[in-house]
Short mmCIF file of C-alpha atoms in Angstrom, two decimals:
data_model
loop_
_atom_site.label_atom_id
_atom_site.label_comp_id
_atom_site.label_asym_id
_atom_site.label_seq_id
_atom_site.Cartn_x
_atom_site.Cartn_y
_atom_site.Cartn_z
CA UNK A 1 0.00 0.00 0.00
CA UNK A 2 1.36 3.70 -0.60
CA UNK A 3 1.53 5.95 2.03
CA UNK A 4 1.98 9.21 2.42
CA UNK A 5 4.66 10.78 5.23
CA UNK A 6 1.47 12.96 6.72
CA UNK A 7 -0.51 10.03 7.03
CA UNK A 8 1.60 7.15 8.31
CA UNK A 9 0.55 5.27 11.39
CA UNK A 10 1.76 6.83 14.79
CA UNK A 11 4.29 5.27 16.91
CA UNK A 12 3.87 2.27 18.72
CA UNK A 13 0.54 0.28 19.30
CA UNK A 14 -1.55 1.97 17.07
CA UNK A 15 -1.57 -0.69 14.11
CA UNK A 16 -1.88 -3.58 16.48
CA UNK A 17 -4.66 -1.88 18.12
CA UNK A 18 -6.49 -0.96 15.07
CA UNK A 19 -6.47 -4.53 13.86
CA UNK A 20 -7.70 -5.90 17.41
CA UNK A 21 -10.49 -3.21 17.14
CA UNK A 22 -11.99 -4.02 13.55
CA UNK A 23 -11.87 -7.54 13.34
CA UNK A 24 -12.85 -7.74 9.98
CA UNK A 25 -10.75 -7.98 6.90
CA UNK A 26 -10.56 -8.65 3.33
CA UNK A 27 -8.50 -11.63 2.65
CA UNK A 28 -7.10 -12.13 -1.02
CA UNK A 29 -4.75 -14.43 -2.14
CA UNK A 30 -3.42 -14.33 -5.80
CA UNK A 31 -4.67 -17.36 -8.50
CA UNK A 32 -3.69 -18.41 -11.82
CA UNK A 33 -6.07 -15.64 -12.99
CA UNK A 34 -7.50 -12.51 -11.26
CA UNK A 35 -6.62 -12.39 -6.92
CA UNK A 36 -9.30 -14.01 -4.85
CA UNK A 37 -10.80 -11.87 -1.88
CA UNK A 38 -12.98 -12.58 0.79
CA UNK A 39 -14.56 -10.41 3.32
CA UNK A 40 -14.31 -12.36 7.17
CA UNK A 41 -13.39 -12.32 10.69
CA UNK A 42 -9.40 -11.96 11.20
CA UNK A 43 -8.86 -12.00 14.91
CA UNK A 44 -5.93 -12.47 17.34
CA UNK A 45 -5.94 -15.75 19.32
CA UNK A 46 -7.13 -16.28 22.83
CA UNK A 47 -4.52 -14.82 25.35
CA UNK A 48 -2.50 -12.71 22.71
CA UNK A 49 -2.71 -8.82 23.05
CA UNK A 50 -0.54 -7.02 20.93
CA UNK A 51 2.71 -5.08 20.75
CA UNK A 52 4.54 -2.63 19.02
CA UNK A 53 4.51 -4.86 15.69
CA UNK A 54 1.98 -7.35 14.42
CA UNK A 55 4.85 -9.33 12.41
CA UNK A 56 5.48 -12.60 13.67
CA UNK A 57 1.99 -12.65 15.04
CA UNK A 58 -0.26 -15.41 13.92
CA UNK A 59 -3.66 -14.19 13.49
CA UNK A 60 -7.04 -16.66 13.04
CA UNK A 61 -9.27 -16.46 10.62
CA UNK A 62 -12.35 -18.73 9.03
CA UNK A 63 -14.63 -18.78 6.20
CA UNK A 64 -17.28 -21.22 5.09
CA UNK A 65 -16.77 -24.57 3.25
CA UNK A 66 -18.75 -23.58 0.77
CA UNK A 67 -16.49 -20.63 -0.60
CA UNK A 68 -13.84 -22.21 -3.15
CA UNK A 69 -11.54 -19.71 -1.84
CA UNK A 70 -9.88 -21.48 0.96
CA UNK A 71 -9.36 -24.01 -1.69
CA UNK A 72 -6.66 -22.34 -3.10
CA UNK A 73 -4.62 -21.74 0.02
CA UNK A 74 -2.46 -24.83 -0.31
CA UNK A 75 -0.93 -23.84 -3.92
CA UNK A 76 -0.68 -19.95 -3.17
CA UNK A 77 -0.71 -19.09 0.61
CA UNK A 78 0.90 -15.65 0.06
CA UNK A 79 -1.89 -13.43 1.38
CA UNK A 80 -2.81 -10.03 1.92
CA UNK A 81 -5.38 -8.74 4.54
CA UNK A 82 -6.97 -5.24 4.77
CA UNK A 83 -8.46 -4.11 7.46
CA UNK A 84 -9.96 -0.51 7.43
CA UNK A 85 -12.32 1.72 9.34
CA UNK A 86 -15.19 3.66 7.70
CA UNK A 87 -14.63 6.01 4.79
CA UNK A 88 -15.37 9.32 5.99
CA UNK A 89 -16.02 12.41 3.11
CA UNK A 90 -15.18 15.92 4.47
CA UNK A 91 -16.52 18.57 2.98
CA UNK A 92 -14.50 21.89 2.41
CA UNK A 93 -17.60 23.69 4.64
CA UNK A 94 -16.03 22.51 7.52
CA UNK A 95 -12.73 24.18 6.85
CA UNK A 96 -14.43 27.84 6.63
CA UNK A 97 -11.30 28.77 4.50
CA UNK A 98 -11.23 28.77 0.55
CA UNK A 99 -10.29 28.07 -2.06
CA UNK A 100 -10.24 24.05 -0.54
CA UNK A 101 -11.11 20.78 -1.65
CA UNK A 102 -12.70 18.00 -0.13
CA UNK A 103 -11.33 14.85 0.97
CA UNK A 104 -12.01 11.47 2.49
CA UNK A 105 -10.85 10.51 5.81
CA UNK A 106 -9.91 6.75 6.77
CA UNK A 107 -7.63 4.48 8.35
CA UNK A 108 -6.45 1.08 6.66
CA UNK A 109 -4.02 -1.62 7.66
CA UNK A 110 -2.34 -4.07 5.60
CA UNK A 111 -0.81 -7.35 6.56
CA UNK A 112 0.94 -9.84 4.56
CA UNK A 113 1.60 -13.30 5.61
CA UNK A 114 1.16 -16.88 4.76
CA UNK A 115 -2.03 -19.11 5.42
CA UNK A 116 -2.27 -22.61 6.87
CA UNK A 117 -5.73 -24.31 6.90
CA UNK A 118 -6.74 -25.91 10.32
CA UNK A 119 -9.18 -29.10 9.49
CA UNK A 120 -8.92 -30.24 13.17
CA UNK A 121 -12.54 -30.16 14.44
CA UNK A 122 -11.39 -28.79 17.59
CA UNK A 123 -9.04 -26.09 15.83
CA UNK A 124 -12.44 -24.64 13.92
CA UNK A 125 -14.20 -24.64 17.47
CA UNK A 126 -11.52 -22.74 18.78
CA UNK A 127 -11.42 -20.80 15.74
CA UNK A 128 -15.25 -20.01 16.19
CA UNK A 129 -15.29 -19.16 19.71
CA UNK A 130 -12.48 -16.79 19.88
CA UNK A 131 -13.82 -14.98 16.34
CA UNK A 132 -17.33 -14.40 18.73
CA UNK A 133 -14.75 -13.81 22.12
CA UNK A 134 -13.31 -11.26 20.21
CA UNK A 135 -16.14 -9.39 18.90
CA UNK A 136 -18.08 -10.02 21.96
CA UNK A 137 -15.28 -8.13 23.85
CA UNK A 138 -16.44 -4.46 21.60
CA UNK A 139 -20.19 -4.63 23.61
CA UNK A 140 -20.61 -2.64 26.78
CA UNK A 141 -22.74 -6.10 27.66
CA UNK A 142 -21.21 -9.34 25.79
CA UNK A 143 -23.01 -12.29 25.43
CA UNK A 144 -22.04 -15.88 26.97
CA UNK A 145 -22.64 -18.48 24.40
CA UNK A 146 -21.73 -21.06 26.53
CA UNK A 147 -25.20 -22.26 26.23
CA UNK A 148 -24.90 -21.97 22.40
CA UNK A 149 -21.77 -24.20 22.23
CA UNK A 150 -23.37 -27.20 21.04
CA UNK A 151 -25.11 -25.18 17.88
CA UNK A 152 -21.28 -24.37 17.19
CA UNK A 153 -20.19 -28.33 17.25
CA UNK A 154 -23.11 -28.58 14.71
CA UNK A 155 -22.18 -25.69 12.06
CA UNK A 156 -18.65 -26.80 12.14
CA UNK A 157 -18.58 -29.01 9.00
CA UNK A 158 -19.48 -25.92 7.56
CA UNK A 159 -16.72 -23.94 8.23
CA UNK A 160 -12.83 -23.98 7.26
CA UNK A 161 -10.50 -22.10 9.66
CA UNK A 162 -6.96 -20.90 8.81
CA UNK A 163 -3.90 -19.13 10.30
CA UNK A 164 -1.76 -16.34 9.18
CA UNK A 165 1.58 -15.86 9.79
CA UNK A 166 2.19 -12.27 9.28
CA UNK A 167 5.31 -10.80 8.01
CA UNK A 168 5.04 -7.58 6.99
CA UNK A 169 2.70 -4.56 7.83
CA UNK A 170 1.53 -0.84 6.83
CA UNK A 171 -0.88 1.38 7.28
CA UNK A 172 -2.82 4.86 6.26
CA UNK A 173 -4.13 6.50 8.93
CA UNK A 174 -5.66 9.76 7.31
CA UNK A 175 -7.29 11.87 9.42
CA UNK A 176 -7.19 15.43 8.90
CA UNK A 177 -4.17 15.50 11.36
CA UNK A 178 -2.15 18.15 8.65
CA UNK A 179 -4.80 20.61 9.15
CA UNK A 180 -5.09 23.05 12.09
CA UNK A 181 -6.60 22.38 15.73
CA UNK A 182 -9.07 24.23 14.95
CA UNK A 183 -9.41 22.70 11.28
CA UNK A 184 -9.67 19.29 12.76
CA UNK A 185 -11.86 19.93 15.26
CA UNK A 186 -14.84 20.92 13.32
CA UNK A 187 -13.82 18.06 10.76
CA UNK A 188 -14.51 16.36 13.72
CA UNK A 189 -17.74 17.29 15.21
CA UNK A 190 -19.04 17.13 11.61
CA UNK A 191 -18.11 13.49 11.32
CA UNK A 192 -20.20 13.24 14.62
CA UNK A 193 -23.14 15.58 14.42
CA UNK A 194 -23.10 16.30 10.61
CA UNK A 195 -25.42 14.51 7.84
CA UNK A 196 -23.30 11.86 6.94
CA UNK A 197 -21.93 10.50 10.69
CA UNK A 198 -18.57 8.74 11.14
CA UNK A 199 -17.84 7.81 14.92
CA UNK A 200 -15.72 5.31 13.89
CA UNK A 201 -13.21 7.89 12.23
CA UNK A 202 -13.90 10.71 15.08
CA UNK A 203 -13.03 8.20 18.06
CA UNK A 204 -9.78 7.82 15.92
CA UNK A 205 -9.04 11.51 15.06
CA UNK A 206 -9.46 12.27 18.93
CA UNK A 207 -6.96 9.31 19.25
CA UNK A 208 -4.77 10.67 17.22
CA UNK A 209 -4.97 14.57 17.08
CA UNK A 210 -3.70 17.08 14.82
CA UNK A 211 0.00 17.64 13.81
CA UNK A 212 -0.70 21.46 13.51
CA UNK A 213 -1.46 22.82 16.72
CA UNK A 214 -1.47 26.34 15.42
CA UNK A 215 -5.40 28.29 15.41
CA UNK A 216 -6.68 29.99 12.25
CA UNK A 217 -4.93 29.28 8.93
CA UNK A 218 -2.85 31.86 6.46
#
């Protein structure tokens, strides 16, 4: 992925974090023709919180049986997974300057690594239940499917779970940080009280803040 110097990822946690807070991804894998992408849960595994780096992490993933994609795995495990947040537009009212231009405001990771399929029935159960840990873990009030466990056994001939050995990483995280505080700051609020609402991409720009603390702009 490209990136620009304004928009690389900060210091420290902040890809590992992103990834552990969208677990969702598109996973594509090249062919003999045209890359093959699906869209699915990526998630770390139980026990593993993460560090400076995701490289050298292995990350689980699943998909169903029914999608030829895992299929190719074996003869071309060389994969790349996107995460990203929402896709925020900004318009150039929010800047109260002109002549501007608007923009959109996002973050993406990308992780390369290699896939292993896991046919083990009790590697897709673990698979399954740490995919629903993990998402579980984003609600103010998660729910126990311990009750549910035995609807999991059932769906599991279903489903194909893999690993991914990641070994490289990058990341965009655009979010109006080269404008002004006072610039960002009403990017900001419009992204949470305007017409088209991002909280996704505000929670991150208050994460992240501006580079130019200066008011006003000239």
């Amino acid at each position: 992925m490209h990136t620009y110097p304004s928009y690389v990822a900060p210091p420290g946690r902040a890809i590992a974090e992103f990834v552990k807070d969208h677990p969702f991804a598109v996973v594509a894998t090249s062919t003999d023709g045209a890359p093959v992408a699906t869209h699915t849960p990526v998630v770390l595994p139980p026990g593993h919180e993460p560090g400076d780096t995701l490289v050298g992490t292995r990350l689980w993933g699943h998909i169903g049986r029914a999608n030829a994609h895992w299929t190719h795995f074996a003869d071309h495990p060389e994969a790349l997974l996107v995460f990203s947040s929402s896709h925020a537009y900004v318009s150039p009212s929010t800047y109260e300057f002109t002549p501007a231009v608007p923009t959109l405001d996002y973050a993406a990771v990308h992780l390369t690594g290699r896939v292993t399929v896991l046919e083990e029935p009790h590697e897709n159960l673990a698979v399954v239940e740490q995919t629903v840990a993990r998402l579980e873990e984003l609600r103010a009030q998660p729910w126990d499917p311990a009750a549910s466990r035995h609807v999991f056994e059932k769906i599991l001939d279903g489903v194909v779970s893999f690993t991914i050995d990641i070994e490289s990483e990058s990341a965009m995280f655009k979010l109006s940080q080269d404008m002004p505080a006072d610039v960002h700051g009403r990017v900001r609020r419009d992204l949470v009280e305007g017409d088209h609402r991002h909280p996704d991409v505000a929670a991150l720009m208050d994460r992240i803040g501006p580079a130019c603390p200066h008011q006003g702009r000239g």
